[in-house]
PDB file of C-alpha atoms in Angstrom:
ATOM      1  CA  MET A   1      82.869 -26.514 -71.189  1.00 89.00           C
ATOM      2  CA  LYS A   2      86.505 -27.186 -70.267  1.00 93.00           C
ATOM      3  CA  SER A   3      88.661 -28.072 -73.247  1.00 94.00           C
ATOM      4  CA  ARG A   4      92.131 -29.636 -73.384  1.00 96.00           C
ATOM      5  CA  LEU A   5      92.239 -29.392 -77.163  1.00 96.00           C
ATOM      6  CA  ARG A   6      95.163 -26.940 -77.194  1.00 96.00           C
ATOM      7  CA  GLU A   7      97.220 -29.211 -74.945  1.00 96.00           C
ATOM      8  CA  PHE A   8      96.666 -32.297 -77.133  1.00 96.00           C
ATOM      9  CA  ARG A   9      97.151 -30.362 -80.363  1.00 96.00           C
ATOM     10  CA  GLN A  10     100.477 -28.971 -79.164  1.00 96.00           C
ATOM     11  CA  MET A  11     101.570 -32.424 -77.949  1.00 95.00           C
ATOM     12  CA  ARG A  12     101.141 -33.621 -81.535  1.00 94.00           C
ATOM     13  CA  GLY A  13     102.962 -30.610 -82.935  1.00 95.00           C
ATOM     14  CA  LEU A  14      99.998 -29.378 -84.953  1.00 96.00           C
ATOM     15  CA  SER A  15      99.230 -25.748 -85.644  1.00 96.00           C
ATOM     16  CA  GLN A  16      95.636 -24.483 -85.354  1.00 96.00           C
ATOM     17  CA  ALA A  17      95.494 -24.201 -89.132  1.00 94.00           C
ATOM     18  CA  GLU A  18      96.690 -27.801 -89.614  1.00 95.00           C
ATOM     19  CA  LEU A  19      94.153 -29.116 -87.110  1.00 96.00           C
ATOM     20  CA  ALA A  20      91.428 -27.043 -88.740  1.00 95.00           C
ATOM     21  CA  GLU A  21      92.376 -28.542 -92.113  1.00 93.00           C
ATOM     22  CA  LYS A  22      92.101 -32.090 -90.720  1.00 94.00           C
ATOM     23  CA  LEU A  23      88.749 -31.353 -89.080  1.00 95.00           C
ATOM     24  CA  LYS A  24      87.406 -29.458 -92.135  1.00 92.00           C
ATOM     25  CA  VAL A  25      86.574 -26.390 -90.048  1.00 94.00           C
ATOM     26  CA  SER A  26      88.000 -22.865 -89.971  1.00 92.00           C
ATOM     27  CA  ARG A  27      91.020 -21.920 -87.838  1.00 93.00           C
ATOM     28  CA  GLN A  28      88.734 -19.499 -85.980  1.00 92.00           C
ATOM     29  CA  THR A  29      86.564 -22.443 -84.926  1.00 95.00           C
ATOM     30  CA  VAL A  30      89.564 -24.377 -83.563  1.00 96.00           C
ATOM     31  CA  ASN A  31      90.690 -21.266 -81.689  1.00 96.00           C
ATOM     32  CA  ALA A  32      87.216 -20.684 -80.208  1.00 96.00           C
ATOM     33  CA  ILE A  33      87.054 -24.319 -79.011  1.00 96.00           C
ATOM     34  CA  GLU A  34      90.516 -24.057 -77.442  1.00 96.00           C
ATOM     35  CA  THR A  35      89.689 -20.807 -75.660  1.00 95.00           C
ATOM     36  CA  GLU A  36      86.378 -22.350 -74.501  1.00 94.00           C
ATOM     37  CA  LYS A  37      84.310 -19.693 -76.213  1.00 95.00           C
ATOM     38  CA  TYR A  38      82.543 -22.257 -78.366  1.00 95.00           C
ATOM     39  CA  ASP A  39      81.395 -25.774 -77.479  1.00 95.00           C
ATOM     40  CA  PRO A  40      81.657 -28.118 -80.467  1.00 96.00           C
ATOM     41  CA  SER A  41      78.701 -30.167 -81.634  1.00 96.00           C
ATOM     42  CA  LEU A  42      78.686 -33.884 -80.783  1.00 96.00           C
ATOM     43  CA  PRO A  43      79.728 -34.913 -84.346  1.00 96.00           C
ATOM     44  CA  LEU A  44      82.675 -32.474 -84.250  1.00 97.00           C
ATOM     45  CA  ALA A  45      83.660 -33.608 -80.745  1.00 97.00           C
ATOM     46  CA  PHE A  46      83.653 -37.233 -81.993  1.00 97.00           C
ATOM     47  CA  LYS A  47      85.763 -36.200 -84.985  1.00 96.00           C
ATOM     48  CA  ILE A  48      88.313 -34.527 -82.688  1.00 97.00           C
ATOM     49  CA  ALA A  49      88.380 -37.516 -80.334  1.00 97.00           C
ATOM     50  CA  ARG A  50      88.844 -39.955 -83.242  1.00 97.00           C
ATOM     51  CA  LEU A  51      91.661 -37.843 -84.671  1.00 96.00           C
ATOM     52  CA  PHE A  52      93.523 -37.891 -81.348  1.00 96.00           C
ATOM     53  CA  ARG A  53      92.521 -41.534 -80.667  1.00 95.00           C
ATOM     54  CA  MET A  54      91.025 -40.530 -77.335  1.00 95.00           C
ATOM     55  CA  LYS A  55      87.656 -40.491 -75.599  1.00 95.00           C
ATOM     56  CA  ILE A  56      85.572 -37.303 -75.831  1.00 95.00           C
ATOM     57  CA  GLU A  57      85.589 -36.905 -72.047  1.00 94.00           C
ATOM     58  CA  GLU A  58      89.387 -36.937 -72.011  1.00 94.00           C
ATOM     59  CA  ILE A  59      89.390 -33.820 -74.218  1.00 96.00           C
ATOM     60  CA  PHE A  60      86.228 -32.081 -73.027  1.00 95.00           C
ATOM     61  CA  ASP A  61      84.829 -31.796 -69.522  1.00 92.00           C
ATOM     62  CA  ASP A  62      81.476 -30.227 -68.672  1.00 84.00           C
ATOM     63  CA  GLN A  63      82.044 -30.270 -64.877  1.00 75.00           C
TER      64      GLN A  63
ATOM     65  CA  MET B   1      85.124 -25.994 -94.136  1.00 67.00           C
ATOM     66  CA  THR B   2      88.785 -24.980 -94.106  1.00 72.00           C
ATOM     67  CA  ASP B   3      89.972 -21.375 -94.214  1.00 75.00           C
ATOM     68  CA  GLU B   4      90.884 -21.627 -97.920  1.00 77.00           C
ATOM     69  CA  CYS B   5      87.468 -23.055 -98.849  1.00 79.00           C
ATOM     70  CA  LEU B   6      85.757 -20.454 -96.676  1.00 78.00           C
ATOM     71  CA  LYS B   7      87.644 -17.611 -98.375  1.00 81.00           C
ATOM     72  CA  HIS B   8      86.717 -19.027-101.789  1.00 85.00           C
ATOM     73  CA  GLU B   9      83.047 -19.474-100.852  1.00 84.00           C
ATOM     74  CA  SER B  10      82.942 -16.030 -99.197  1.00 83.00           C
ATOM     75  CA  ARG B  11      84.293 -14.461-102.381  1.00 88.00           C
ATOM     76  CA  LYS B  12      81.679 -16.298-104.490  1.00 89.00           C
ATOM     77  CA  TYR B  13      78.941 -15.219-102.067  1.00 88.00           C
ATOM     78  CA  GLN B  14      80.052 -11.575-102.139  1.00 88.00           C
ATOM     79  CA  VAL B  15      80.159 -11.548-105.953  1.00 93.00           C
ATOM     80  CA  ARG B  16      76.682 -13.120-106.148  1.00 92.00           C
ATOM     81  CA  ILE B  17      75.215 -10.645-103.641  1.00 89.00           C
ATOM     82  CA  LEU B  18      76.898  -7.715-105.393  1.00 92.00           C
ATOM     83  CA  CYS B  19      75.528  -8.791-108.809  1.00 94.00           C
ATOM     84  CA  LEU B  20      72.035  -9.270-107.375  1.00 92.00           C
ATOM     85  CA  MET B  21      72.162  -5.886-105.611  1.00 89.00           C
ATOM     86  CA  LEU B  22      73.288  -4.202-108.861  1.00 93.00           C
ATOM     87  CA  LEU B  23      70.451  -5.895-110.744  1.00 93.00           C
ATOM     88  CA  TYR B  24      68.036  -4.907-107.981  1.00 90.00           C
ATOM     89  CA  THR B  25      69.197  -1.268-108.080  1.00 90.00           C
ATOM     90  CA  ALA B  26      68.944  -1.181-111.883  1.00 93.00           C
ATOM     91  CA  THR B  27      65.398  -2.619-111.925  1.00 93.00           C
ATOM     92  CA  LEU B  28      64.379  -0.287-109.084  1.00 90.00           C
ATOM     93  CA  PHE B  29      65.724   2.717-110.998  1.00 91.00           C
ATOM     94  CA  LEU B  30      63.977   1.619-114.206  1.00 92.00           C
ATOM     95  CA  SER B  31      60.674   0.887-112.517  1.00 91.00           C
ATOM     96  CA  ILE B  32      60.600   4.248-110.651  1.00 89.00           C
ATOM     97  CA  ARG B  33      61.575   6.075-113.840  1.00 91.00           C
ATOM     98  CA  TRP B  34      58.878   4.290-115.815  1.00 89.00           C
ATOM     99  CA  LEU B  35      56.202   5.013-113.208  1.00 88.00           C
ATOM    100  CA  LEU B  36      57.146   8.710-113.069  1.00 87.00           C
ATOM    101  CA  HIS B  37      57.160   9.278-116.819  1.00 87.00           C
ATOM    102  CA  ASN B  38      54.206   7.178-117.941  1.00 82.00           C
ATOM    103  CA  PRO B  39      50.477   7.575-117.384  1.00 76.00           C
ATOM    104  CA  PRO B  40      48.817   5.066-115.060  1.00 77.00           C
ATOM    105  CA  ALA B  41      48.470   1.745-116.852  1.00 79.00           C
ATOM    106  CA  PRO B  42      47.055  -1.652-115.868  1.00 82.00           C
ATOM    107  CA  TRP B  43      50.588  -3.109-115.665  1.00 84.00           C
ATOM    108  CA  LYS B  44      51.842  -0.420-113.257  1.00 87.00           C
ATOM    109  CA  TYR B  45      51.733  -2.892-110.330  1.00 90.00           C
ATOM    110  CA  PRO B  46      53.937  -5.540-111.976  1.00 90.00           C
ATOM    111  CA  ILE B  47      56.346  -2.765-113.058  1.00 90.00           C
ATOM    112  CA  ALA B  48      56.452  -1.358-109.500  1.00 90.00           C
ATOM    113  CA  ALA B  49      57.169  -4.838-108.111  1.00 91.00           C
ATOM    114  CA  LEU B  50      59.853  -5.610-110.720  1.00 91.00           C
ATOM    115  CA  PRO B  51      62.833  -5.068-108.310  1.00 90.00           C
ATOM    116  CA  VAL B  52      61.518  -7.972-106.223  1.00 91.00           C
ATOM    117  CA  LEU B  53      62.559 -10.428-108.984  1.00 92.00           C
ATOM    118  CA  PRO B  54      66.351 -10.119-108.479  1.00 91.00           C
ATOM    119  CA  ALA B  55      65.790  -9.757-104.709  1.00 87.00           C
ATOM    120  CA  LEU B  56      64.171 -13.225-104.714  1.00 92.00           C
ATOM    121  CA  PHE B  57      67.568 -14.769-105.489  1.00 92.00           C
ATOM    122  CA  ILE B  58      69.237 -13.183-102.460  1.00 89.00           C
ATOM    123  CA  PRO B  59      67.790 -15.748-100.002  1.00 90.00           C
ATOM    124  CA  VAL B  60      69.001 -18.508-102.367  1.00 92.00           C
ATOM    125  CA  ALA B  61      72.569 -17.124-102.220  1.00 91.00           C
ATOM    126  CA  VAL B  62      72.360 -16.682 -98.434  1.00 89.00           C
ATOM    127  CA  ALA B  63      71.021 -20.244 -97.956  1.00 91.00           C
ATOM    128  CA  HIS B  64      73.819 -21.675-100.121  1.00 90.00           C
ATOM    129  CA  PHE B  65      76.450 -19.818 -98.089  1.00 89.00           C
ATOM    130  CA  PHE B  66      74.858 -21.091 -94.847  1.00 89.00           C
ATOM    131  CA  ARG B  67      75.133 -24.684 -96.088  1.00 89.00           C
ATOM    132  CA  VAL B  68      78.853 -24.481 -96.857  1.00 88.00           C
ATOM    133  CA  MET B  69      79.916 -22.813 -93.569  1.00 90.00           C
ATOM    134  CA  ASP B  70      81.237 -24.773 -90.628  1.00 91.00           C
ATOM    135  CA  GLU B  71      79.117 -25.089 -87.492  1.00 94.00           C
ATOM    136  CA  MET B  72      80.563 -22.149 -85.567  1.00 95.00           C
ATOM    137  CA  GLN B  73      80.333 -19.780 -88.524  1.00 92.00           C
ATOM    138  CA  ARG B  74      76.710 -20.879 -88.921  1.00 94.00           C
ATOM    139  CA  ARG B  75      76.145 -20.099 -85.233  1.00 95.00           C
ATOM    140  CA  ILE B  76      77.642 -16.616 -85.715  1.00 95.00           C
ATOM    141  CA  GLN B  77      75.393 -15.980 -88.720  1.00 93.00           C
ATOM    142  CA  LEU B  78      72.364 -17.262 -86.810  1.00 95.00           C
ATOM    143  CA  GLU B  79      73.100 -14.977 -83.851  1.00 96.00           C
ATOM    144  CA  GLY B  80      73.524 -12.046 -86.259  1.00 96.00           C
ATOM    145  CA  LEU B  81      70.217 -12.853 -87.946  1.00 94.00           C
ATOM    146  CA  ALA B  82      68.436 -13.284 -84.604  1.00 97.00           C
ATOM    147  CA  PHE B  83      69.725  -9.901 -83.453  1.00 97.00           C
ATOM    148  CA  GLY B  84      68.635  -8.296 -86.749  1.00 97.00           C
ATOM    149  CA  PHE B  85      65.189  -9.913 -86.570  1.00 97.00           C
ATOM    150  CA  VAL B  86      64.466  -8.940 -82.967  1.00 98.00           C
ATOM    151  CA  ALA B  87      65.938  -5.421 -83.205  1.00 98.00           C
ATOM    152  CA  THR B  88      63.913  -4.723 -86.375  1.00 96.00           C
ATOM    153  CA  ALA B  89      60.758  -6.095 -84.743  1.00 96.00           C
ATOM    154  CA  ILE B  90      61.213  -3.821 -81.703  1.00 97.00           C
ATOM    155  CA  LEU B  91      62.042  -0.769 -83.824  1.00 95.00           C
ATOM    156  CA  THR B  92      59.128  -1.199 -86.249  1.00 93.00           C
ATOM    157  CA  LEU B  93      56.728  -1.954 -83.381  1.00 94.00           C
ATOM    158  CA  THR B  94      57.888   1.163 -81.503  1.00 94.00           C
ATOM    159  CA  TYR B  95      57.517   3.246 -84.649  1.00 92.00           C
ATOM    160  CA  GLY B  96      54.050   1.777 -85.173  1.00 90.00           C
ATOM    161  CA  PHE B  97      53.006   2.822 -81.659  1.00 93.00           C
ATOM    162  CA  LEU B  98      54.458   6.295 -82.192  1.00 93.00           C
ATOM    163  CA  GLY B  99      52.340   6.448 -85.360  1.00 91.00           C
ATOM    164  CA  ASN B 100      49.259   6.203 -83.085  1.00 91.00           C
ATOM    165  CA  ALA B 101      50.431   9.480 -81.555  1.00 92.00           C
ATOM    166  CA  GLY B 102      50.692  11.115 -84.977  1.00 90.00           C
ATOM    167  CA  LEU B 103      54.325  10.500 -85.936  1.00 89.00           C
ATOM    168  CA  ALA B 104      54.726  10.277 -89.732  1.00 87.00           C
ATOM    169  CA  GLN B 105      55.045   6.687 -90.916  1.00 85.00           C
ATOM    170  CA  PRO B 106      58.037   5.790 -93.106  1.00 84.00           C
ATOM    171  CA  ASN B 107      57.776   3.833 -96.337  1.00 85.00           C
ATOM    172  CA  TRP B 108      57.768   0.005 -95.935  1.00 85.00           C
ATOM    173  CA  VAL B 109      60.736  -0.116 -98.305  1.00 83.00           C
ATOM    174  CA  TRP B 110      62.922   0.985 -95.355  1.00 86.00           C
ATOM    175  CA  VAL B 111      62.205  -2.148 -93.303  1.00 89.00           C
ATOM    176  CA  TRP B 112      64.707  -4.309 -95.245  1.00 86.00           C
ATOM    177  CA  PRO B 113      67.653  -1.830 -95.121  1.00 88.00           C
ATOM    178  CA  VAL B 114      67.025  -1.408 -91.371  1.00 93.00           C
ATOM    179  CA  MET B 115      66.998  -5.194 -90.901  1.00 93.00           C
ATOM    180  CA  ALA B 116      70.180  -5.573 -92.973  1.00 91.00           C
ATOM    181  CA  ALA B 117      71.905  -2.899 -90.867  1.00 95.00           C
ATOM    182  CA  PHE B 118      70.896  -4.651 -87.623  1.00 97.00           C
ATOM    183  CA  TRP B 119      72.009  -7.995 -89.129  1.00 94.00           C
ATOM    184  CA  VAL B 120      75.479  -6.546 -89.748  1.00 95.00           C
ATOM    185  CA  ILE B 121      75.610  -5.112 -86.187  1.00 97.00           C
ATOM    186  CA  GLY B 122      74.556  -8.535 -84.847  1.00 97.00           C
ATOM    187  CA  LEU B 123      77.289 -10.227 -86.908  1.00 94.00           C
ATOM    188  CA  VAL B 124      79.952  -7.888 -85.539  1.00 96.00           C
ATOM    189  CA  ILE B 125      78.821  -8.597 -81.952  1.00 96.00           C
ATOM    190  CA  ALA B 126      78.726 -12.383 -82.554  1.00 95.00           C
ATOM    191  CA  HIS B 127      82.149 -12.376 -84.272  1.00 92.00           C
ATOM    192  CA  ARG B 128      83.662 -10.596 -81.268  1.00 93.00           C
ATOM    193  CA  ARG B 129      82.156 -13.121 -78.880  1.00 91.00           C
ATOM    194  CA  TYR B 130      83.888 -16.079 -80.563  1.00 90.00           C
ATOM    195  CA  ARG B 131      87.170 -14.345 -81.430  1.00 85.00           C
TER     196      ARG B 131
END
């Protein structure tokens, strides 16, 4: 799944560790989502979208 | 779970597993020693099975650690376990078939260490995949 998480995180000036802290996941998980090695669950995707005040499909794309 | 929490929980998990393994080793040593130096008695079976008691708490510690991980770490653990389960199944099945051809059969006690070794190999592979 395509992920624009890194782009939006950097736009907000957050480090991976800071984002991980806000999402209550490990930094490794944030990194794996950004590098598209791991697709987040729906609850985690919602959490990310809510944090960035965006829609899930603006951050993740399965096409 | 954040990195700090994960480190803390990992440390707790390692200490618990280490204590249980020490207890397991001690009871195993005592039970083998008792069985070697005492005449057969009606309670020899409970004594022989004594090391299972501390081992029973290992799944409890593992389950607790699974519950506190985040979703990707749980996925990594699950992939490691799946690898360990399948690899052990194939190895023991192969060994069983070779036994039909006369190959000496190992003690059942070796099944768990083999599974643990495959579990660790599976964890290393899964960790690399998501790194």
